[in-house]
PDB file of C-alpha atoms in Angstrom:
ATOM      1  CA  MET A   1     -18.213  78.402 -85.440  1.00 85.00           C
ATOM      2  CA  ARG A   2     -16.543  81.239 -83.405  1.00 87.00           C
ATOM      3  CA  ARG A   3     -19.163  80.345 -80.527  1.00 88.00           C
ATOM      4  CA  ALA A   4     -17.774  76.920 -80.906  1.00 87.00           C
ATOM      5  CA  LEU A   5     -14.431  77.797 -80.721  1.00 89.00           C
ATOM      6  CA  VAL A   6     -14.887  80.101 -77.830  1.00 91.00           C
ATOM      7  CA  GLY A   7     -16.868  77.419 -75.882  1.00 88.00           C
ATOM      8  CA  CYS A   8     -13.870  74.645 -76.629  1.00 89.00           C
ATOM      9  CA  LEU A   9     -11.139  76.988 -75.474  1.00 92.00           C
ATOM     10  CA  ALA A  10     -13.139  77.695 -72.278  1.00 91.00           C
ATOM     11  CA  LEU A  11     -13.594  73.904 -71.715  1.00 90.00           C
ATOM     12  CA  SER A  12     -10.024  73.483 -72.609  1.00 92.00           C
ATOM     13  CA  LEU A  13      -8.818  75.371 -69.726  1.00 93.00           C
ATOM     14  CA  SER A  14     -10.554  73.999 -67.199  1.00 91.00           C
ATOM     15  CA  ALA A  15     -10.984  70.208 -68.022  1.00 91.00           C
ATOM     16  CA  PRO A  16      -7.728  69.009 -68.880  1.00 93.00           C
ATOM     17  CA  PRO A  17      -6.115  70.062 -65.695  1.00 94.00           C
ATOM     18  CA  ILE A  18      -8.836  67.951 -63.964  1.00 93.00           C
ATOM     19  CA  GLY A  19      -7.710  65.034 -66.014  1.00 91.00           C
ATOM     20  CA  VAL A  20      -4.283  65.381 -65.073  1.00 93.00           C
ATOM     21  CA  PHE A  21      -4.945  65.017 -61.389  1.00 91.00           C
ATOM     22  CA  LEU A  22      -7.317  62.179 -62.242  1.00 88.00           C
ATOM     23  CA  MET A  23      -4.597  60.324 -64.269  1.00 88.00           C
ATOM     24  CA  LEU A  24      -2.243  60.795 -61.654  1.00 86.00           C
ATOM     25  CA  ARG A  25      -4.652  59.297 -59.060  1.00 82.00           C
ATOM     26  CA  ARG A  26      -5.559  56.485 -61.447  1.00 79.00           C
ATOM     27  CA  MET A  27      -8.983  57.713 -61.563  1.00 76.00           C
ATOM     28  CA  SER A  28      -9.209  58.013 -65.706  1.00 73.00           C
ATOM     29  CA  LEU A  29     -11.979  55.711 -66.205  1.00 69.00           C
ATOM     30  CA  MET A  30     -14.079  57.269 -63.548  1.00 73.00           C
ATOM     31  CA  THR A  31     -14.817  60.188 -65.555  1.00 74.00           C
ATOM     32  CA  GLU A  32     -16.665  57.784 -68.075  1.00 71.00           C
ATOM     33  CA  ALA A  33     -18.940  56.735 -65.148  1.00 71.00           C
ATOM     34  CA  MET A  34     -19.788  60.212 -64.066  1.00 75.00           C
ATOM     35  CA  SER A  35     -20.490  61.545 -67.451  1.00 74.00           C
ATOM     36  CA  HIS A  36     -23.158  59.023 -67.624  1.00 72.00           C
ATOM     37  CA  ALA A  37     -24.382  59.863 -63.974  1.00 75.00           C
ATOM     38  CA  ILE A  38     -25.749  63.296 -65.337  1.00 79.00           C
ATOM     39  CA  LEU A  39     -27.765  61.730 -67.797  1.00 76.00           C
ATOM     40  CA  PRO A  40     -30.731  61.081 -65.739  1.00 79.00           C
ATOM     41  CA  GLY A  41     -30.631  64.680 -64.251  1.00 80.00           C
ATOM     42  CA  ALA A  42     -30.233  66.089 -67.775  1.00 76.00           C
ATOM     43  CA  ALA A  43     -33.360  64.062 -68.792  1.00 75.00           C
ATOM     44  CA  ALA A  44     -35.213  65.399 -66.026  1.00 79.00           C
ATOM     45  CA  GLY A  45     -34.483  68.724 -66.892  1.00 78.00           C
ATOM     46  CA  PHE A  46     -35.465  67.916 -70.378  1.00 73.00           C
ATOM     47  CA  LEU A  47     -38.936  66.517 -69.096  1.00 75.00           C
ATOM     48  CA  VAL A  48     -39.814  69.377 -67.346  1.00 77.00           C
ATOM     49  CA  ALA A  49     -38.463  72.458 -69.526  1.00 74.00           C
ATOM     50  CA  GLY A  50     -37.462  70.908 -72.803  1.00 68.00           C
ATOM     51  CA  LEU A  51     -34.278  71.808 -74.394  1.00 66.00           C
ATOM     52  CA  SER A  52     -33.590  74.442 -71.502  1.00 71.00           C
ATOM     53  CA  LEU A  53     -29.989  75.116 -70.870  1.00 71.00           C
ATOM     54  CA  PRO A  54     -30.589  76.103 -66.855  1.00 78.00           C
ATOM     55  CA  ALA A  55     -32.732  73.119 -66.413  1.00 80.00           C
ATOM     56  CA  MET A  56     -30.799  70.535 -67.984  1.00 76.00           C
ATOM     57  CA  THR A  57     -27.386  71.877 -66.345  1.00 79.00           C
ATOM     58  CA  LEU A  58     -29.246  72.100 -62.790  1.00 83.00           C
ATOM     59  CA  GLY A  59     -30.310  68.321 -63.192  1.00 83.00           C
ATOM     60  CA  GLY A  60     -27.368  67.343 -64.432  1.00 81.00           C
ATOM     61  CA  LEU A  61     -25.131  68.791 -61.792  1.00 83.00           C
ATOM     62  CA  THR A  62     -27.479  67.401 -59.148  1.00 85.00           C
ATOM     63  CA  ALA A  63     -27.458  64.065 -60.551  1.00 84.00           C
ATOM     64  CA  GLY A  64     -23.605  63.902 -60.908  1.00 81.00           C
ATOM     65  CA  LEU A  65     -23.200  65.377 -57.296  1.00 82.00           C
ATOM     66  CA  ALA A  66     -25.549  62.951 -55.833  1.00 83.00           C
ATOM     67  CA  VAL A  67     -23.952  59.748 -57.938  1.00 81.00           C
ATOM     68  CA  ALA A  68     -20.409  61.051 -56.459  1.00 78.00           C
ATOM     69  CA  LEU A  69     -21.598  61.306 -52.742  1.00 79.00           C
ATOM     70  CA  LEU A  70     -23.523  57.929 -52.945  1.00 81.00           C
ATOM     71  CA  ALA A  71     -20.340  56.209 -54.312  1.00 78.00           C
ATOM     72  CA  GLY A  72     -18.390  57.629 -51.692  1.00 74.00           C
ATOM     73  CA  PHE A  73     -20.881  56.854 -48.951  1.00 77.00           C
ATOM     74  CA  VAL A  74     -21.198  53.223 -50.116  1.00 80.00           C
ATOM     75  CA  THR A  75     -17.248  53.008 -50.602  1.00 74.00           C
ATOM     76  CA  ARG A  76     -16.674  54.234 -46.800  1.00 71.00           C
ATOM     77  CA  ARG A  77     -19.656  52.063 -45.414  1.00 74.00           C
ATOM     78  CA  THR A  78     -19.194  48.747 -46.965  1.00 77.00           C
ATOM     79  CA  GLY A  79     -16.161  46.905 -48.310  1.00 67.00           C
ATOM     80  CA  ILE A  80     -16.828  47.557 -52.034  1.00 75.00           C
ATOM     81  CA  LYS A  81     -14.141  49.618 -54.014  1.00 74.00           C
ATOM     82  CA  GLU A  82     -15.049  53.071 -55.077  1.00 69.00           C
ATOM     83  CA  ASP A  83     -14.563  51.929 -58.782  1.00 69.00           C
ATOM     84  CA  ALA A  84     -17.144  49.230 -58.242  1.00 76.00           C
ATOM     85  CA  SER A  85     -19.732  51.403 -56.699  1.00 77.00           C
ATOM     86  CA  LEU A  86     -19.241  53.955 -59.313  1.00 75.00           C
ATOM     87  CA  ALA A  87     -19.739  51.499 -62.192  1.00 74.00           C
ATOM     88  CA  ALA A  88     -23.073  50.318 -60.473  1.00 80.00           C
ATOM     89  CA  PHE A  89     -24.477  53.840 -59.987  1.00 77.00           C
ATOM     90  CA  TYR A  90     -23.620  54.699 -63.476  1.00 73.00           C
ATOM     91  CA  LEU A  91     -25.303  51.815 -64.934  1.00 78.00           C
ATOM     92  CA  ILE A  92     -28.469  52.707 -63.027  1.00 82.00           C
ATOM     93  CA  SER A  93     -28.236  56.327 -63.903  1.00 78.00           C
ATOM     94  CA  LEU A  94     -27.533  55.594 -67.428  1.00 75.00           C
ATOM     95  CA  ALA A  95     -30.575  53.419 -67.833  1.00 81.00           C
ATOM     96  CA  GLY A  96     -32.888  55.820 -65.999  1.00 79.00           C
ATOM     97  CA  GLY A  97     -31.664  58.589 -68.036  1.00 75.00           C
ATOM     98  CA  VAL A  98     -32.405  56.901 -71.490  1.00 74.00           C
ATOM     99  CA  LEU A  99     -35.800  55.750 -70.205  1.00 79.00           C
ATOM    100  CA  LEU A 100     -36.800  59.435 -68.941  1.00 76.00           C
ATOM    101  CA  VAL A 101     -35.679  60.834 -72.362  1.00 70.00           C
ATOM    102  CA  SER A 102     -37.804  58.318 -74.060  1.00 73.00           C
ATOM    103  CA  LEU A 103     -40.670  58.908 -72.099  1.00 72.00           C
ATOM    104  CA  ARG A 104     -41.171  62.342 -73.624  1.00 66.00           C
ATOM    105  CA  GLY A 105     -38.694  62.892 -76.380  1.00 60.00           C
ATOM    106  CA  SER A 106     -37.510  61.553 -79.854  1.00 60.00           C
ATOM    107  CA  GLN A 107     -34.364  59.811 -80.943  1.00 58.00           C
ATOM    108  CA  VAL A 108     -33.105  63.077 -82.202  1.00 57.00           C
ATOM    109  CA  ASP A 109     -33.527  64.452 -78.610  1.00 58.00           C
ATOM    110  CA  LEU A 110     -31.745  61.442 -77.186  1.00 59.00           C
ATOM    111  CA  LEU A 111     -28.675  61.697 -79.584  1.00 62.00           C
ATOM    112  CA  HIS A 112     -28.563  65.670 -78.838  1.00 63.00           C
ATOM    113  CA  ILE A 113     -28.338  64.656 -75.090  1.00 63.00           C
ATOM    114  CA  LEU A 114     -25.711  61.937 -75.700  1.00 63.00           C
ATOM    115  CA  PHE A 115     -23.502  63.409 -78.590  1.00 64.00           C
ATOM    116  CA  GLY A 116     -24.198  67.430 -77.894  1.00 66.00           C
ATOM    117  CA  SER A 117     -24.238  70.115 -80.438  1.00 70.00           C
ATOM    118  CA  VAL A 118     -21.187  72.329 -80.252  1.00 76.00           C
ATOM    119  CA  LEU A 119     -22.271  74.339 -83.071  1.00 72.00           C
ATOM    120  CA  ALA A 120     -25.480  75.449 -81.364  1.00 74.00           C
ATOM    121  CA  LEU A 121     -23.861  76.940 -78.477  1.00 80.00           C
ATOM    122  CA  ASP A 122     -25.589  80.140 -77.583  1.00 81.00           C
ATOM    123  CA  ASP A 123     -24.642  83.079 -74.964  1.00 85.00           C
ATOM    124  CA  PRO A 124     -26.026  81.311 -72.033  1.00 84.00           C
ATOM    125  CA  ALA A 125     -23.919  78.149 -72.774  1.00 83.00           C
ATOM    126  CA  LEU A 126     -20.839  80.279 -73.206  1.00 88.00           C
ATOM    127  CA  TRP A 127     -21.545  82.166 -70.052  1.00 90.00           C
ATOM    128  CA  LEU A 128     -21.875  78.972 -68.310  1.00 86.00           C
ATOM    129  CA  LEU A 129     -18.711  77.497 -69.807  1.00 89.00           C
ATOM    130  CA  GLY A 130     -16.750  80.599 -68.769  1.00 91.00           C
ATOM    131  CA  GLY A 131     -17.895  80.498 -65.544  1.00 92.00           C
ATOM    132  CA  ILE A 132     -17.001  76.717 -65.048  1.00 91.00           C
ATOM    133  CA  ALA A 133     -13.612  77.260 -65.992  1.00 92.00           C
ATOM    134  CA  THR A 134     -13.360  80.016 -63.682  1.00 94.00           C
ATOM    135  CA  VAL A 135     -14.590  78.086 -60.772  1.00 94.00           C
ATOM    136  CA  THR A 136     -12.612  75.446 -61.696  1.00 93.00           C
ATOM    137  CA  LEU A 137      -9.218  77.359 -61.916  1.00 94.00           C
ATOM    138  CA  VAL A 138      -9.868  79.011 -58.708  1.00 94.00           C
ATOM    139  CA  GLY A 139     -10.709  75.828 -56.991  1.00 93.00           C
ATOM    140  CA  LEU A 140      -7.809  73.916 -58.551  1.00 93.00           C
ATOM    141  CA  ALA A 141      -5.453  76.849 -56.868  1.00 92.00           C
ATOM    142  CA  ALA A 142      -7.137  76.423 -53.765  1.00 91.00           C
ATOM    143  CA  LEU A 143      -6.838  72.748 -53.655  1.00 88.00           C
ATOM    144  CA  TYR A 144      -3.399  72.315 -55.119  1.00 90.00           C
ATOM    145  CA  ARG A 145      -1.271  71.220 -52.163  1.00 87.00           C
ATOM    146  CA  PRO A 146      -3.547  68.525 -50.763  1.00 85.00           C
ATOM    147  CA  LEU A 147      -4.435  67.240 -54.352  1.00 87.00           C
ATOM    148  CA  VAL A 148      -0.533  67.182 -54.939  1.00 86.00           C
ATOM    149  CA  MET A 149      -0.113  65.387 -51.628  1.00 84.00           C
ATOM    150  CA  GLU A 150      -3.067  62.853 -52.108  1.00 79.00           C
ATOM    151  CA  CYS A 151      -1.359  61.899 -55.662  1.00 78.00           C
ATOM    152  CA  VAL A 152       1.940  61.262 -54.212  1.00 77.00           C
ATOM    153  CA  ASP A 153       0.889  59.719 -50.850  1.00 73.00           C
ATOM    154  CA  PRO A 154      -2.945  59.632 -49.647  1.00 68.00           C
ATOM    155  CA  GLN A 155      -2.004  57.635 -46.656  1.00 71.00           C
ATOM    156  CA  PHE A 156       0.390  60.495 -45.468  1.00 69.00           C
ATOM    157  CA  LEU A 157      -2.451  63.065 -45.973  1.00 69.00           C
ATOM    158  CA  ARG A 158      -4.876  61.124 -43.969  1.00 69.00           C
ATOM    159  CA  ILE A 159      -2.190  61.295 -41.384  1.00 72.00           C
ATOM    160  CA  VAL A 160      -1.202  64.399 -41.110  1.00 72.00           C
ATOM    161  CA  SER A 161      -4.702  66.367 -41.776  1.00 72.00           C
ATOM    162  CA  ARG A 162      -8.392  65.710 -41.955  1.00 72.00           C
ATOM    163  CA  ALA A 163      -8.695  67.537 -44.828  1.00 68.00           C
ATOM    164  CA  GLY A 164      -8.495  64.161 -47.237  1.00 67.00           C
ATOM    165  CA  GLY A 165     -12.277  63.701 -47.255  1.00 71.00           C
ATOM    166  CA  PRO A 166     -13.540  67.394 -47.862  1.00 81.00           C
ATOM    167  CA  VAL A 167     -10.552  67.627 -50.890  1.00 82.00           C
ATOM    168  CA  HIS A 168     -11.812  64.470 -52.339  1.00 79.00           C
ATOM    169  CA  TYR A 169     -15.250  65.700 -52.487  1.00 80.00           C
ATOM    170  CA  ALA A 170     -14.582  69.148 -53.686  1.00 86.00           C
ATOM    171  CA  PHE A 171     -12.526  67.672 -56.389  1.00 87.00           C
ATOM    172  CA  LEU A 172     -15.160  65.212 -57.131  1.00 83.00           C
ATOM    173  CA  GLY A 173     -17.708  68.311 -57.382  1.00 85.00           C
ATOM    174  CA  LEU A 174     -15.100  70.098 -59.981  1.00 89.00           C
ATOM    175  CA  VAL A 175     -15.351  66.994 -62.191  1.00 88.00           C
ATOM    176  CA  VAL A 176     -19.051  66.919 -62.104  1.00 85.00           C
ATOM    177  CA  MET A 177     -18.990  70.652 -63.255  1.00 87.00           C
ATOM    178  CA  ASN A 178     -16.755  70.166 -65.885  1.00 88.00           C
ATOM    179  CA  LEU A 179     -18.492  66.975 -67.415  1.00 85.00           C
ATOM    180  CA  VAL A 180     -21.593  69.035 -67.196  1.00 83.00           C
ATOM    181  CA  GLY A 181     -20.099  71.875 -69.207  1.00 80.00           C
ATOM    182  CA  GLY A 182     -18.431  69.275 -71.621  1.00 80.00           C
ATOM    183  CA  PHE A 183     -22.310  67.912 -71.991  1.00 76.00           C
ATOM    184  CA  GLN A 184     -23.479  70.932 -73.136  1.00 68.00           C
ATOM    185  CA  ALA A 185     -20.918  71.317 -75.952  1.00 70.00           C
ATOM    186  CA  LEU A 186     -19.917  67.773 -76.725  1.00 71.00           C
ATOM    187  CA  GLY A 187     -22.789  65.378 -74.969  1.00 71.00           C
ATOM    188  CA  THR A 188     -22.128  62.958 -72.407  1.00 65.00           C
ATOM    189  CA  LEU A 189     -20.464  60.409 -74.478  1.00 62.00           C
ATOM    190  CA  LEU A 190     -17.789  62.533 -75.785  1.00 68.00           C
ATOM    191  CA  ALA A 191     -17.338  65.107 -72.819  1.00 75.00           C
ATOM    192  CA  VAL A 192     -14.828  62.880 -71.278  1.00 83.00           C
ATOM    193  CA  GLY A 193     -12.470  63.015 -74.458  1.00 85.00           C
ATOM    194  CA  LEU A 194     -11.393  66.534 -73.895  1.00 87.00           C
ATOM    195  CA  MET A 195     -10.634  65.860 -70.307  1.00 89.00           C
ATOM    196  CA  ILE A 196      -8.611  62.806 -70.537  1.00 90.00           C
ATOM    197  CA  LEU A 197      -6.836  62.638 -73.881  1.00 92.00           C
ATOM    198  CA  PRO A 198      -4.897  65.818 -73.624  1.00 93.00           C
ATOM    199  CA  ALA A 199      -3.844  64.931 -70.009  1.00 92.00           C
ATOM    200  CA  VAL A 200      -2.833  61.270 -70.986  1.00 92.00           C
ATOM    201  CA  ALA A 201      -0.848  62.694 -74.012  1.00 93.00           C
ATOM    202  CA  THR A 202       1.248  65.252 -71.969  1.00 94.00           C
ATOM    203  CA  ARG A 203       2.841  62.135 -69.940  1.00 92.00           C
ATOM    204  CA  PHE A 204       4.935  61.478 -72.966  1.00 93.00           C
ATOM    205  CA  TRP A 205       6.348  65.146 -73.065  1.00 94.00           C
ATOM    206  CA  ALA A 206       6.365  66.054 -69.247  1.00 91.00           C
ATOM    207  CA  ILE A 207       7.271  64.370 -65.808  1.00 87.00           C
ATOM    208  CA  ASP A 208       5.943  67.151 -63.399  1.00 87.00           C
ATOM    209  CA  LEU A 209       2.873  69.251 -62.872  1.00 88.00           C
ATOM    210  CA  ALA A 210       4.720  72.304 -64.092  1.00 88.00           C
ATOM    211  CA  GLY A 211       4.828  70.796 -67.406  1.00 90.00           C
ATOM    212  CA  LEU A 212       1.733  68.624 -67.242  1.00 93.00           C
ATOM    213  CA  LEU A 213      -0.973  70.953 -66.673  1.00 93.00           C
ATOM    214  CA  PRO A 214      -0.309  73.544 -69.205  1.00 94.00           C
ATOM    215  CA  LEU A 215       0.761  71.297 -71.850  1.00 95.00           C
ATOM    216  CA  SER A 216      -2.597  69.329 -71.112  1.00 95.00           C
ATOM    217  CA  VAL A 217      -4.569  72.709 -71.716  1.00 95.00           C
ATOM    218  CA  ALA A 218      -2.283  73.666 -75.147  1.00 96.00           C
ATOM    219  CA  PHE A 219      -2.973  70.074 -76.450  1.00 96.00           C
ATOM    220  CA  ALA A 220      -6.838  70.171 -75.529  1.00 94.00           C
ATOM    221  CA  MET A 221      -7.067  73.810 -77.347  1.00 95.00           C
ATOM    222  CA  ALA A 222      -5.119  72.525 -80.411  1.00 95.00           C
ATOM    223  CA  ALA A 223      -7.487  69.327 -80.777  1.00 94.00           C
ATOM    224  CA  SER A 224     -10.682  71.847 -80.352  1.00 92.00           C
ATOM    225  CA  LEU A 225      -9.135  74.105 -83.545  1.00 94.00           C
ATOM    226  CA  ILE A 226      -8.051  71.113 -85.422  1.00 94.00           C
ATOM    227  CA  GLY A 227     -11.412  69.350 -84.890  1.00 92.00           C
ATOM    228  CA  LEU A 228     -13.503  72.318 -86.010  1.00 92.00           C
ATOM    229  CA  GLU A 229     -11.354  73.114 -88.988  1.00 93.00           C
ATOM    230  CA  LEU A 230     -11.994  69.236 -89.992  1.00 92.00           C
ATOM    231  CA  ALA A 231     -15.670  69.452 -89.155  1.00 89.00           C
ATOM    232  CA  TYR A 232     -16.043  72.741 -91.256  1.00 89.00           C
ATOM    233  CA  HIS A 233     -13.893  71.712 -94.452  1.00 91.00           C
ATOM    234  CA  ALA A 234     -14.860  67.960 -94.559  1.00 90.00           C
ATOM    235  CA  ASP A 235     -18.463  68.352 -93.414  1.00 87.00           C
ATOM    236  CA  LEU A 236     -17.584  65.942 -90.283  1.00 85.00           C
ATOM    237  CA  PRO A 237     -19.623  65.785 -86.990  1.00 83.00           C
ATOM    238  CA  THR A 238     -18.145  68.461 -84.726  1.00 84.00           C
ATOM    239  CA  GLY A 239     -17.759  66.687 -81.506  1.00 82.00           C
ATOM    240  CA  PRO A 240     -16.248  63.492 -82.787  1.00 85.00           C
ATOM    241  CA  ALA A 241     -14.055  65.421 -84.952  1.00 89.00           C
ATOM    242  CA  ILE A 242     -12.610  67.402 -81.931  1.00 90.00           C
ATOM    243  CA  VAL A 243     -12.318  64.195 -79.750  1.00 89.00           C
ATOM    244  CA  LEU A 244     -10.742  62.246 -82.601  1.00 92.00           C
ATOM    245  CA  SER A 245      -8.124  65.023 -83.143  1.00 93.00           C
ATOM    246  CA  ALA A 246      -7.365  64.789 -79.268  1.00 93.00           C
ATOM    247  CA  GLY A 247      -6.799  61.042 -80.019  1.00 93.00           C
ATOM    248  CA  LEU A 248      -4.237  61.778 -82.958  1.00 95.00           C
ATOM    249  CA  ILE A 249      -2.413  64.083 -80.680  1.00 95.00           C
ATOM    250  CA  TYR A 250      -2.608  61.121 -78.055  1.00 94.00           C
ATOM    251  CA  LEU A 251      -1.206  58.903 -80.664  1.00 94.00           C
ATOM    252  CA  GLY A 252       1.439  61.132 -81.763  1.00 94.00           C
ATOM    253  CA  SER A 253       2.673  61.698 -78.420  1.00 93.00           C
ATOM    254  CA  LEU A 254       2.801  57.825 -78.013  1.00 92.00           C
ATOM    255  CA  LEU A 255       4.943  57.522 -80.755  1.00 92.00           C
ATOM    256  CA  LEU A 256       7.224  60.595 -80.740  1.00 90.00           C
ATOM    257  CA  GLY A 257       6.867  61.592 -77.285  1.00 89.00           C
ATOM    258  CA  PRO A 258      10.586  62.029 -75.291  1.00 89.00           C
ATOM    259  CA  GLN A 259       8.896  60.501 -72.012  1.00 87.00           C
ATOM    260  CA  GLY A 260       8.424  57.203 -72.755  1.00 84.00           C
ATOM    261  CA  GLY A 261       7.551  57.320 -76.550  1.00 85.00           C
ATOM    262  CA  LEU A 262       7.786  54.245 -78.376  1.00 88.00           C
ATOM    263  CA  VAL A 263      10.226  55.494 -81.090  1.00 86.00           C
ATOM    264  CA  ARG A 264      12.421  56.728 -78.436  1.00 82.00           C
ATOM    265  CA  ARG A 265      12.186  53.427 -76.596  1.00 80.00           C
ATOM    266  CA  LEU A 266      13.002  51.686 -79.848  1.00 81.00           C
ATOM    267  CA  PHE A 267      16.190  53.657 -80.618  1.00 77.00           C
ATOM    268  CA  ARG A 268      17.488  54.455 -77.186  1.00 67.00           C
ATOM    269  CA  ARG A 269      21.184  54.437 -76.683  1.00 61.00           C
ATOM    270  CA  ARG A 270      22.396  51.601 -74.600  1.00 58.00           C
ATOM    271  CA  HIS A 271      24.667  52.533 -71.668  1.00 55.00           C
ATOM    272  CA  LEU A 272      28.095  51.322 -71.809  1.00 54.00           C
ATOM    273  CA  GLU A 273      28.797  47.871 -69.958  1.00 50.00           C
ATOM    274  CA  ALA A 274      32.023  47.597 -68.107  1.00 49.00           C
TER     275      ALA A 274
END
């Protein structure tokens, strides 16, 4: 439980800020495609070395980056939008990954890859999550200004600078890294939850990045702690309990948040009319 908490807290430091920028760029659903894109690489690592952390991590990272680059290449070279190309590659990757796991592994191995085992985190996995969190925070600090500019006015960034393309691909690399880290803890199907749900919940409490970024981290840490406690005392699966806790935080924010929450909209005072 202590290792699981440390791993989830490390992931909570890096994944939610990534989710905030994805939300502002209207790319939240892209993470679902990217999370499935790492599956064939992880499966290939599993075929070569079994449930080996380095092999599955390297395979997942390679597959995720390959899908991101291929989708970007297809988007720039053809008239297909990025979400369509990502959807196509993600479906191919998902089917290929499941097929690769089925060639050698069992149903238990497939469930381990898809849903993770946060209570089985060991020291190498914790070092990996800590390293990903460190690289992500440093990368976001370096890319902060162009990322903000791209969220506000991507066309202006293309006009005044040629950094738009490299920044976009570097950001996709950070997304893939965090999904690989989340895959180690929560599995490919649940890694997106800790990235997106806290970020979306913050939108009901803050209106600028100075509030969105730290609040998303706080929400993710709270969801990790609550989910682990629920899983321990109620004998529930740990990964789903963490993501459902993040979902409850989102629903509470949706109802009670001061920035557009349903309760505030319902009881909002009307302006005086002349």
